[in-house]
Coordinates of C-alpha atoms and ligand atoms in Angstrom, one line a residue:
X1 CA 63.5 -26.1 -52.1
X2 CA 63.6 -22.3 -51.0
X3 CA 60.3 -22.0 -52.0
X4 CA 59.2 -24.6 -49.7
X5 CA 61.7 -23.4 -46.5
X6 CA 60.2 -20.0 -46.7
X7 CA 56.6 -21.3 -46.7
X8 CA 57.7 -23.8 -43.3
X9 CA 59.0 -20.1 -42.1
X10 CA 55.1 -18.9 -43.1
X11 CA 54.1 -21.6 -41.1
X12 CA 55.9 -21.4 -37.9
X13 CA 55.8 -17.6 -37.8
X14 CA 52.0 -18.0 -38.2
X15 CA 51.3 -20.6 -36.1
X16 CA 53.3 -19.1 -32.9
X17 CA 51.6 -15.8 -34.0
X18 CA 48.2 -17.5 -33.4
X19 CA 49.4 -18.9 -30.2
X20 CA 50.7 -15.5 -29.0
X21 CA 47.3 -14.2 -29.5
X22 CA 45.1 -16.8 -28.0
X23 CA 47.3 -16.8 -24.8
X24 CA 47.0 -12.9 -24.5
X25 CA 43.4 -13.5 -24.8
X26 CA 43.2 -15.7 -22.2
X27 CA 45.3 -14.0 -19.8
X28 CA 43.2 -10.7 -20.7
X29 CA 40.2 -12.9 -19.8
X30 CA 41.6 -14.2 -16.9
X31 CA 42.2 -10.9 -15.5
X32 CA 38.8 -9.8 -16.4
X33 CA 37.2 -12.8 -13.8
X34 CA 39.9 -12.0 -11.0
X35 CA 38.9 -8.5 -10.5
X36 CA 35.4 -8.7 -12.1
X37 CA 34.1 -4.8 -11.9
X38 CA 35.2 -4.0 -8.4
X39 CA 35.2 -0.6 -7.1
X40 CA 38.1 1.0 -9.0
X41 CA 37.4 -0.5 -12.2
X42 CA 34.7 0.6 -14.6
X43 CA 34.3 -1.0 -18.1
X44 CA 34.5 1.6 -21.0
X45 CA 30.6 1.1 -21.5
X46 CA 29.5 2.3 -18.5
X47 CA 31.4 6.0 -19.3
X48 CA 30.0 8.9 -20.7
X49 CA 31.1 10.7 -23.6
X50 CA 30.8 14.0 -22.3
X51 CA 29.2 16.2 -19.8
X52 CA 26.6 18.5 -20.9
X53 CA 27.4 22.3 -20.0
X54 CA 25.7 23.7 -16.6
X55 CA 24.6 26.5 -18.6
X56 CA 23.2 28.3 -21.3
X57 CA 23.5 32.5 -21.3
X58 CA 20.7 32.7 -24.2
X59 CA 18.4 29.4 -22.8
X60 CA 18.0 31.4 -19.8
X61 CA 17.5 34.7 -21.0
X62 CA 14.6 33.3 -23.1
X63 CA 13.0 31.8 -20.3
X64 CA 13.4 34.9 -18.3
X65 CA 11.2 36.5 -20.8
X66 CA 9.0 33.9 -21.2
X67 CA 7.8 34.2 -17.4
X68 CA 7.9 38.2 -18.2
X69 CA 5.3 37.3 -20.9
X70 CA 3.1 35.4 -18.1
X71 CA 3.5 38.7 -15.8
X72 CA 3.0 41.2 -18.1
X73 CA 1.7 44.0 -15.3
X74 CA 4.9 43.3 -13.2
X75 CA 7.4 46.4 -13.0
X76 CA 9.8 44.5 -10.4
X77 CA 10.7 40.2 -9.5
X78 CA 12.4 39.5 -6.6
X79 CA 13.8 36.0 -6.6
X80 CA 16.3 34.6 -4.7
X81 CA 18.6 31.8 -4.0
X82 CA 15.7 31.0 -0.7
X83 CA 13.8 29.1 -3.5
X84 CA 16.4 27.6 -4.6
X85 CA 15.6 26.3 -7.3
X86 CA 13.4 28.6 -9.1
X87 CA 16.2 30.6 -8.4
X88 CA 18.6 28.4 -10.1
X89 CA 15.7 28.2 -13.2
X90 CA 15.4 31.5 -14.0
X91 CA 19.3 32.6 -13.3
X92 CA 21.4 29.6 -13.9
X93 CA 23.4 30.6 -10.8
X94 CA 24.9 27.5 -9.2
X95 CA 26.4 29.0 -5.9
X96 CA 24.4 28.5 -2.7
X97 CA 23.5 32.2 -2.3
X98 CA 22.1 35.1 -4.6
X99 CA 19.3 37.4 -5.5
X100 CA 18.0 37.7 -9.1
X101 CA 16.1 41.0 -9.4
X102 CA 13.8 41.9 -12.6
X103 CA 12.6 45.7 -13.4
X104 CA 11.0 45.0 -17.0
X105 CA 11.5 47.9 -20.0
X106 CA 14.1 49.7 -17.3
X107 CA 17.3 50.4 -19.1
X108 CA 19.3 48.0 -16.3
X109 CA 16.5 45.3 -16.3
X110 CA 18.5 42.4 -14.6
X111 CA 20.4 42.7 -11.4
X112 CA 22.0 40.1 -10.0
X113 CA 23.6 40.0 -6.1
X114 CA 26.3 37.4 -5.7
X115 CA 28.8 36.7 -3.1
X116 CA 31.9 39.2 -4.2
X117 CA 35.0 37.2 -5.1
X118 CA 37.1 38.1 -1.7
X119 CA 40.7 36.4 -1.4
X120 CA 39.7 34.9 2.1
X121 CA 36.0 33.8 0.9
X122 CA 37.2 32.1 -2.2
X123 CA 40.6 30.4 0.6
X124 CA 37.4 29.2 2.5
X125 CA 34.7 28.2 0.9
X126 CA 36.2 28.1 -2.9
X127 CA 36.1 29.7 -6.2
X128 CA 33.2 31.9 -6.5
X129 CA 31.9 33.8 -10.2
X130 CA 31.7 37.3 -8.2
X131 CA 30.6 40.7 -9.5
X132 CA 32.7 40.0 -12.4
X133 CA 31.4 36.1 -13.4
X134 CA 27.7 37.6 -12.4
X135 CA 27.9 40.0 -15.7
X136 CA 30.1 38.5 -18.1
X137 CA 28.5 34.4 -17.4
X138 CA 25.6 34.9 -16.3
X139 CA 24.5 38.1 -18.2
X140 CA 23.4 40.3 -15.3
X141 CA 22.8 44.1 -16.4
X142 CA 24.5 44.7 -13.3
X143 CA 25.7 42.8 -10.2
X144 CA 26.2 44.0 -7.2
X145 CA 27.4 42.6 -3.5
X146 CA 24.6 40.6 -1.6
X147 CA 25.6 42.6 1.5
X148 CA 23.8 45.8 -0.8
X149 CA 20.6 44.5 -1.4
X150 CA 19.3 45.9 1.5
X151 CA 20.7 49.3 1.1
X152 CA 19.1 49.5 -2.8
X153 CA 16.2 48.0 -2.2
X154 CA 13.9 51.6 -1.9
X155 CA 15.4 52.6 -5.0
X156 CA 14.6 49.5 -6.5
X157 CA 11.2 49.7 -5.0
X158 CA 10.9 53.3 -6.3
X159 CA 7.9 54.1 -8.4
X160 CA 6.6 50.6 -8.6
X161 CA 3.2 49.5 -8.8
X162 CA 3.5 45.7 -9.2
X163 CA 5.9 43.7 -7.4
X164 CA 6.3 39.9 -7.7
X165 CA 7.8 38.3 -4.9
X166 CA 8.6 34.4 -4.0
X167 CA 6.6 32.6 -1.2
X168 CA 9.8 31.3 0.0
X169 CA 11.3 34.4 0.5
X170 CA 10.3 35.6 3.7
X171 CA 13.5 37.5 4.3
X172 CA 13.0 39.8 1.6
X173 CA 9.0 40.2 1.8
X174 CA 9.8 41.4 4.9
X175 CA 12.4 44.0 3.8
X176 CA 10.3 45.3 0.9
X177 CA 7.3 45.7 3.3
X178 CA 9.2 47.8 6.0
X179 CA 10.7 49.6 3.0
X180 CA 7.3 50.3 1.3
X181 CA 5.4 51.4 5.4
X182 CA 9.0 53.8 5.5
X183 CA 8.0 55.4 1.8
X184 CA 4.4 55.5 2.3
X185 CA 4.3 53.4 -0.9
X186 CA 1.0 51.2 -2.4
X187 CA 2.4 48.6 -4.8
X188 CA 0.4 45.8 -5.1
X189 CA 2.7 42.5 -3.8
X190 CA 1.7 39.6 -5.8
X191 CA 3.3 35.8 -5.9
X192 CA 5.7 34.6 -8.5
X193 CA 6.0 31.2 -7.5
X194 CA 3.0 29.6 -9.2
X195 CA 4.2 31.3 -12.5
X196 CA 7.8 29.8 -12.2
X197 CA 6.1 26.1 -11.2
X198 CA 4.1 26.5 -14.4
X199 CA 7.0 27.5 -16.5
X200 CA 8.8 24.4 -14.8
X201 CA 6.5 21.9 -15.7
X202 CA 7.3 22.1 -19.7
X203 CA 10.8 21.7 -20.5
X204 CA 13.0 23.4 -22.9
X205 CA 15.3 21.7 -25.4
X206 CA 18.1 22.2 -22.9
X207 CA 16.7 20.6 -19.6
X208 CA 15.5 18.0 -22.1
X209 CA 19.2 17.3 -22.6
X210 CA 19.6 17.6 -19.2
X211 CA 17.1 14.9 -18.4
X212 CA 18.4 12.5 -21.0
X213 CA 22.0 12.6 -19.7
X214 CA 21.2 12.4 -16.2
X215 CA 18.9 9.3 -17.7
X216 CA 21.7 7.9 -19.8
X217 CA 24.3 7.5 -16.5
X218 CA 21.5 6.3 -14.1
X219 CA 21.0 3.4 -16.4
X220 CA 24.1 2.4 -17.1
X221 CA 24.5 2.6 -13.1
X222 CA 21.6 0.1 -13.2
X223 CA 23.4 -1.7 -15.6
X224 CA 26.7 -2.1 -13.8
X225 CA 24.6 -2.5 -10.8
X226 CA 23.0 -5.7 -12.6
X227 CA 26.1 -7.3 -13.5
X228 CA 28.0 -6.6 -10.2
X229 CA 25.3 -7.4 -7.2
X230 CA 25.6 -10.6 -5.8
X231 CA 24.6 -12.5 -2.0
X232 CA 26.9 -11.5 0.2
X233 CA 27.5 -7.8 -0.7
X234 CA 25.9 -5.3 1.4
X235 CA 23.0 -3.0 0.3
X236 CA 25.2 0.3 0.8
X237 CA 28.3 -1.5 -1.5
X238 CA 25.5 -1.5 -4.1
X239 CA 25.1 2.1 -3.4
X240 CA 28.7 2.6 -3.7
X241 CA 28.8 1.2 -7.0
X242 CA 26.1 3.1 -8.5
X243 CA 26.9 6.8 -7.2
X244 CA 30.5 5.7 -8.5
X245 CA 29.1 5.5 -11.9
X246 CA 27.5 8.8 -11.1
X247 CA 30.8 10.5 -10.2
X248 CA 33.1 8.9 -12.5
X249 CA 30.9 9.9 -15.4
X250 CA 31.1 14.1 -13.8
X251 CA 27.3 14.0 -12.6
X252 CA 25.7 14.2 -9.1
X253 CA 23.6 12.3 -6.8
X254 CA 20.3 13.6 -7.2
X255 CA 18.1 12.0 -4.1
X256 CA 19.4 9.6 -1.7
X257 CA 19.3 6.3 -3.0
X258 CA 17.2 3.5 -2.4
X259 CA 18.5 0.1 -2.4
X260 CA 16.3 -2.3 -0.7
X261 CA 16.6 -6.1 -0.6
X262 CA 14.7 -8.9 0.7
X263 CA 11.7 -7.2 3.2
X264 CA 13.8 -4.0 2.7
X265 CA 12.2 -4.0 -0.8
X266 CA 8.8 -3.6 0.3
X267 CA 10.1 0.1 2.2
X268 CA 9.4 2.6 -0.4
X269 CA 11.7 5.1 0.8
X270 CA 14.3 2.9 2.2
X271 CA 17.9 4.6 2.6
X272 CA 19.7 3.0 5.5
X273 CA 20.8 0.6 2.8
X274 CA 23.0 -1.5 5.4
X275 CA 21.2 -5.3 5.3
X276 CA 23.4 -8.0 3.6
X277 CA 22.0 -9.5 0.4
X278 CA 20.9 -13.0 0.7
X279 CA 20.4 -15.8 -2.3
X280 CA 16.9 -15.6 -3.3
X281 CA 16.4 -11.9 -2.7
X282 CA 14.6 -9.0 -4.2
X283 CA 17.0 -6.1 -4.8
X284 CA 15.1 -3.2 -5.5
X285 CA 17.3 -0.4 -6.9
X286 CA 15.6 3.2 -7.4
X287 CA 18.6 5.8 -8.1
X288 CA 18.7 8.9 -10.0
X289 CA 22.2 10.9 -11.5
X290 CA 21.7 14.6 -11.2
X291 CA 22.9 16.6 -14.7
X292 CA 25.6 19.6 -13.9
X293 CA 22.4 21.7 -14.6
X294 CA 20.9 19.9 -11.6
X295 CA 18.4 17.8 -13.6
X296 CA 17.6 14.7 -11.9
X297 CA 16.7 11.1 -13.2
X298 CA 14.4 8.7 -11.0
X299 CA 14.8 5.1 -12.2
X300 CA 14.2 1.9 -10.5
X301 CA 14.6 -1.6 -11.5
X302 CA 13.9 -4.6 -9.3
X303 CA 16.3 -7.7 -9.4
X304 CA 17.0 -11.0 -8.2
X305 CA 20.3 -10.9 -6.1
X306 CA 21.0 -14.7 -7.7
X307 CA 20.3 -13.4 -11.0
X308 CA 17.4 -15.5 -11.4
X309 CA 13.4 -14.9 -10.4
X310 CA 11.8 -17.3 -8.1
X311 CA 8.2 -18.4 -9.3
X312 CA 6.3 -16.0 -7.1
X313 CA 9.0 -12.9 -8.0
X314 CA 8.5 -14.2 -11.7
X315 CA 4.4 -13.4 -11.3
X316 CA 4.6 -10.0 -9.3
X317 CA 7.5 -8.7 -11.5
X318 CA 5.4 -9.6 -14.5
X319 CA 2.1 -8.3 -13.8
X320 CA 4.0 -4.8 -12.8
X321 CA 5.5 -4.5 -15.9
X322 CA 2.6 -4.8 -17.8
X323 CA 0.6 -2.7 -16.2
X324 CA 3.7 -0.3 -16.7
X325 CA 3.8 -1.0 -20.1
X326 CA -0.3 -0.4 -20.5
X327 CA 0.2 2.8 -18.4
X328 CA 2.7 4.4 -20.9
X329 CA 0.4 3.7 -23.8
X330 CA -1.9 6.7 -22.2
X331 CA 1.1 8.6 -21.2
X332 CA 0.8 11.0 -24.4
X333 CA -1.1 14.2 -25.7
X334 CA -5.1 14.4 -26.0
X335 CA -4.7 11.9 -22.5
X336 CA -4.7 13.4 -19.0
X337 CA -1.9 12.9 -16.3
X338 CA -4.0 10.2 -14.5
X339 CA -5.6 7.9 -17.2
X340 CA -2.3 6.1 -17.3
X341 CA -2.3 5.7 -13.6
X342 CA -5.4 4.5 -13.6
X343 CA -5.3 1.7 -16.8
X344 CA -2.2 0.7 -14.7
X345 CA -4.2 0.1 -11.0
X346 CA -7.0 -1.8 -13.2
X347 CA -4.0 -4.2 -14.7
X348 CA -2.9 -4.5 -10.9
X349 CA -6.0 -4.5 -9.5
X350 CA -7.2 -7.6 -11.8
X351 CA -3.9 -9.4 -12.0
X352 CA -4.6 -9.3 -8.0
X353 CA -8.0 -10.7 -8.4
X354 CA -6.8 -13.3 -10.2
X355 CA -4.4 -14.6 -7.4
X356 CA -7.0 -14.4 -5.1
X357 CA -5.3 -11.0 -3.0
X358 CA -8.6 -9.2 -3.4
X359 CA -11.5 -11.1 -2.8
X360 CA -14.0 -8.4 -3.6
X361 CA -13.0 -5.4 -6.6
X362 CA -15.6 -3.6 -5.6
X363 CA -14.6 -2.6 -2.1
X364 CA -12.2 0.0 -1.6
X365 CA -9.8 -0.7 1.1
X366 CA -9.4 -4.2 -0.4
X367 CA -7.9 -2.7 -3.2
X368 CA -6.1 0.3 -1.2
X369 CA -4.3 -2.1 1.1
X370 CA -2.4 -3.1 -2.0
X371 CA -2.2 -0.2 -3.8
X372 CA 0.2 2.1 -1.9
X373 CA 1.0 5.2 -4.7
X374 CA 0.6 7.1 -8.2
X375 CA 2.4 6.3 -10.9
X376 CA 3.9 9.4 -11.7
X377 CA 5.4 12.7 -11.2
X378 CA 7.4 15.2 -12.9
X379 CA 11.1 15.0 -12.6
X380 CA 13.3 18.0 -13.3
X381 CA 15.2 20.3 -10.5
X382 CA 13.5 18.3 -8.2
X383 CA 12.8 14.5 -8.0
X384 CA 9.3 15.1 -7.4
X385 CA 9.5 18.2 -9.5
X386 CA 6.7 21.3 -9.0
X387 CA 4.3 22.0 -11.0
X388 CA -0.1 21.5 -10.9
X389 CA -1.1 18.2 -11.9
X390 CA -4.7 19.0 -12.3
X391 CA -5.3 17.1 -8.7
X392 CA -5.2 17.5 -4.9
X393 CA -1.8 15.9 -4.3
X394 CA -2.2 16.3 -0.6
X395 CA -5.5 14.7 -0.4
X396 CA -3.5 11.5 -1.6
X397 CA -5.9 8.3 -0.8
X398 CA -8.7 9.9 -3.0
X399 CA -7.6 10.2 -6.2
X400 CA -5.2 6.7 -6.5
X401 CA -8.2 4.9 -6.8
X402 CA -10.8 6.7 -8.4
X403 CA -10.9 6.8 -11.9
X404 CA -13.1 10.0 -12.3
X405 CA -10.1 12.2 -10.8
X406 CA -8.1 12.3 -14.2
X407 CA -6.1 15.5 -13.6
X408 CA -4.9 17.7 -16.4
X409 CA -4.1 17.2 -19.9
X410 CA -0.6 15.7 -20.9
X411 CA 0.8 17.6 -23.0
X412 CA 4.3 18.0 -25.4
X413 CA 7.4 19.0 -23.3
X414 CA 6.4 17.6 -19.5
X415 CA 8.9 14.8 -18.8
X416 CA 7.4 12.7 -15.7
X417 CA 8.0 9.2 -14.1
X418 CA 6.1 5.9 -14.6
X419 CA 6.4 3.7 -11.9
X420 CA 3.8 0.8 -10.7
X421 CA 4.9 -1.2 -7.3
X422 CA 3.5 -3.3 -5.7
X423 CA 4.7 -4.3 -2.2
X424 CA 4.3 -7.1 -0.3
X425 CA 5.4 -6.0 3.0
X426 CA 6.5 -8.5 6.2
X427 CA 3.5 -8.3 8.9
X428 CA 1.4 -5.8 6.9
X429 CA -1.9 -8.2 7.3
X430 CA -1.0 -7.5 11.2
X431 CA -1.7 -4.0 10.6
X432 CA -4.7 -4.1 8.5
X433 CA -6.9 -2.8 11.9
X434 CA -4.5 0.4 11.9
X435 CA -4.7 1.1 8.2
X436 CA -8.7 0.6 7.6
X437 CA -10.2 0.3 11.5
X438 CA -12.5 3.3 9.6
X439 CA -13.2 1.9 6.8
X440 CA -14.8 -1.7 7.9
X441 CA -15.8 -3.6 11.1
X442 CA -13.3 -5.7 13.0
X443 CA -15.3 -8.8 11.8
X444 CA -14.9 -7.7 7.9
X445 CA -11.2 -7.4 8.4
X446 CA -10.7 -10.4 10.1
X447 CA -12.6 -12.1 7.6
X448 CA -10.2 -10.6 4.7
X449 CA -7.3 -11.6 6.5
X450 CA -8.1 -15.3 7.3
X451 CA -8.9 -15.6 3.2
X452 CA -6.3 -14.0 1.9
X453 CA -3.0 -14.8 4.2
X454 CA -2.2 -18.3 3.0
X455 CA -1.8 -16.6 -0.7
X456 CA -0.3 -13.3 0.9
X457 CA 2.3 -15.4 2.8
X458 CA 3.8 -16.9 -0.8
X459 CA 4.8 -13.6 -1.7
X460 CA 6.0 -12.1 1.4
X461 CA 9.2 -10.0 1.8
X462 CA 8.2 -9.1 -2.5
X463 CA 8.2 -5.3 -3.2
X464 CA 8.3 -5.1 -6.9
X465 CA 8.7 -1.2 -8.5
X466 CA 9.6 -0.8 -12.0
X467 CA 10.1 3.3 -12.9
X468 CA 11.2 5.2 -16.3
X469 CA 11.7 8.6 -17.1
X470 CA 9.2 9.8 -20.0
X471 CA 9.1 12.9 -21.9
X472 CA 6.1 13.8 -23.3
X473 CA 6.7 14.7 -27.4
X474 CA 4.2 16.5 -29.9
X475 CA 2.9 12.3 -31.1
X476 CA 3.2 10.4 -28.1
X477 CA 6.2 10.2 -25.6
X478 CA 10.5 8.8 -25.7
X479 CA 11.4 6.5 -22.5
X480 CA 14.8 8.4 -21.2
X481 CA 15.8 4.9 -19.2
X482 CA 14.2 2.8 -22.1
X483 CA 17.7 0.7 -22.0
X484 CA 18.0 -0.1 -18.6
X485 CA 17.0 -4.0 -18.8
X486 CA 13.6 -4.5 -18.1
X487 CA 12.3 -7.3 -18.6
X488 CA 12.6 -11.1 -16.9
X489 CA 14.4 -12.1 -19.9
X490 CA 16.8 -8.7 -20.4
X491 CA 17.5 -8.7 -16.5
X492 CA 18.3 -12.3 -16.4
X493 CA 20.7 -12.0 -19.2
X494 CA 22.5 -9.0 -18.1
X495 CA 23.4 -11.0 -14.3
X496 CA 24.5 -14.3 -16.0
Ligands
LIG501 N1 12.6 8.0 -5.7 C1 11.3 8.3 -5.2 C2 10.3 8.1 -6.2 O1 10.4 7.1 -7.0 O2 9.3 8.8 -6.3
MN502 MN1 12.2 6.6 -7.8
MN503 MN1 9.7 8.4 -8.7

């Protein structure tokens, strides 16, 4: 009889144990619907582990004597915080002002001038690293006041034959030119520039972590930013939502965000982000985090604001995809930077053909009217980092469509984007006199326009882009933003 009164007491204990559970459960979930992921909240899956540092004493010492290996006549750099960048590359000094100053085999060999720490400066414009942070951070030799430089430069100058100087840097260039008239001096002024923009095209292990961090929090941005859009919001709350995973995870905004819906998605470098989202829009989404170290990330996705592809949106998204995925199978050693671009305009080109968009292959400003960039770029400091790609980047029309302009070689360390689009923009037919009035008579153009409009006008108000970061490795390349969903299937799973 006891034995069976303590099993009842098994039972009820269990049972209202059970109960206790599922109705925390369900309040949990309940909860979870009510606020969804507003602003304010942000699942644990979209938060970073950690932030990777902002520098590196020994990464940057190495690379300042890698560039001295690439100058090896130069007996005095001048670089300073006026390229901004290359500044921050070859330094690792975050603050807004500073001059690095090289003088190779010289017992003091690295000078750096920095904003002094000064009690009313710092109560200003906050903390600074001073003379003080200058040495024992950043490993200056010696550091002295930026209010100096001008007062050591002839001693600097003294007895050198070879100076490198920055192209940016007028201020200085023209400080160490009255210097050298006053001394009577003959050193030859070369330009440092080119030799940083080289150095700054492969990457070393550290901006590769960079990279991959800013890459990791842009996607899970994307992510939230998939499971969070819907009709209704506005294009700037979108923005607020994915700069907030940028911020809550400690990283920056690296270039102003585009996030274009409906027409807006045909812009390429839309940022007044202020339409409201309507059912049965594209949202096109192209956002990069910036790393502490100032690496940025430049990854777009292209969704449906419903959470599921029309027809048409179905057949644009899908031929852009694979001619991103065709392009990244050329994005790797012993290829050079534009093969992939160009595998991906003949998947474009054809899958446009096929729809009947471009009558005739053969003629150029059929296929141009479509076709509105490259495919990639390096990322780094910059989103549109520097560096040669082995083309005429200002001459722009000429080498997206001709196959024979193949750039330089790809090689191990170069991290850049791949990114088809194609863009379907409200009342671009209109304007096809403006764009190719040149290029064919008015009678050609009309002729194109009458064919191709009924198609064009199904896809209207469609601007599909679809961009990863890729870093170039010794056998063939790693996509940084390889888990922001991708495909129709992945995307539409991630909104339900
Ligand atoms: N975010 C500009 C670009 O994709 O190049
Ligand atoms: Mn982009
Ligand atoms: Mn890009």
């Amino acid at each position: 009889m006891a034995k069976i009164n303590k099993l009842k007491k098994y039972v009820v204990i269990s049972r209202t144990l059970v109960l206790v559970i599922v109705i925390a459960a369900i309040i949990i979930l309940m909860n979870m619907r009510k606020t969804g992921y507003d602003l304010g909240e942000l699942p644990q899956r979209f938060l970073h582990e950690h932030v990777v540092s902002d520098f590196d004493p020994d990464v940057f010492e190495a690379r300042r004597n890698n560039i001295l290996a690439s100058v090896e006549d130069a007996d005095l750099i001048i670089v300073s915080s006026a390229a901004r960048q290359d500044f921050r590359y070859i330094t690792g000094f975050p603050e807004r002002q500073g001059i690095a100053v090289i003088t190779p085999g010289q017992e003091i060999s690295y000078h750096l001038f920095v904003t002094p720490r000064e009690i009313y400066t710092v109560m200003w414009t906050g903390e600074v690293y001073g003379l003080e942070g200058a040495v024992e951070t950043f490993g200056a030799d010696k550091a002295h006041a930026l209010e100096s430089f001008e007062e050591m430069l002839p001693g600097l100058l003294e007895g050198k034959n070879s100076i490198y100087l920055h192209d940016q840097d007028n201020n200085i260039r023209n400080l160490v030119r009255q210097s050298m008239d006053k001394a009577g001096g003959s050193a030859e002024i070369r330009e440092i520039a080119p030799i940083l923009h080289e150095h700054r095209v492969f990457k070393d292990d550290w901006e590769i972590a960079q990279l991959k961090q800013a890459a990791d929090v842009t996607v899970k941005a994307h992510k939230f930013a998939m499971e969070t859009v819907r009709e209704g919001l506005k294009e700037y709350e979108v923005q607020a939502k994915v700069e907030y995973v940028f911020r809550r995870n400690g990283l920056g905004i690296g270039f102003p965000s585009i996030i274009g819906s409906g027409p807006n998605s045909c812009l390429l470098h839309h940022t007044r982000n202020d339409r409201r989202m309507q059912d049965g829009d594209l949202l096109l989404i192209d956002i990069g985090a910036s790393s502490l170290g100032g690496y940025t990330a430049d990854v777009t996705r292209t969704i449906p604001v419903n959470g599921r592809f029309s027809e048409e949106q179905k057949t644009i998204y899908e031929l852009v995809l694979e001619a991103g995925d065709k392009a990244l199978t050329k994005m790797k050693p012993g290829f050079k930077m534009l093969d992939s671009h160009h595998l991906a305009m003949e998947v474009l080109v054809n899958g446009l053909y096929d729809l009947g968009l471009i009558p005739d292959t053969t003629s150029w400003w059929q296929k141009r009217f479509f076709i509105q960039h490259r495919i990639n770029h390096y990322i780094g400091l910059q989103v549109h980092d520097v560096g040669d790609y082995g083309y005429d980047t200002q001459n722009r029309n000429e080498h997206i469509l001709t196959p024979e302009i193949r750039g330089r070689e790809i090689k191990p360390g170069m991290v850049m984007t791949n990114e088809p689009g194609l863009y379907f923009m409200v009342g671009l037919l209109d304007g096809i006199h403006e764009m190719f009035g040149d290029l064919a008579s008015p009678e050609e153009l009309d002729a194109f326009v009458e064919q191709v409009r009924p198609i064009y006008e199904k896809y209207e108000g469609i601007g599909v882009r679809i961009e990863d970061d890729i870093l170039i490795t010794e056998d063939g390349n790693i996509n940084l933003s390889e888990h922001a969903p991708k495909t129709v299937e992945e995307i539409e799973r991630m909104m339900r």
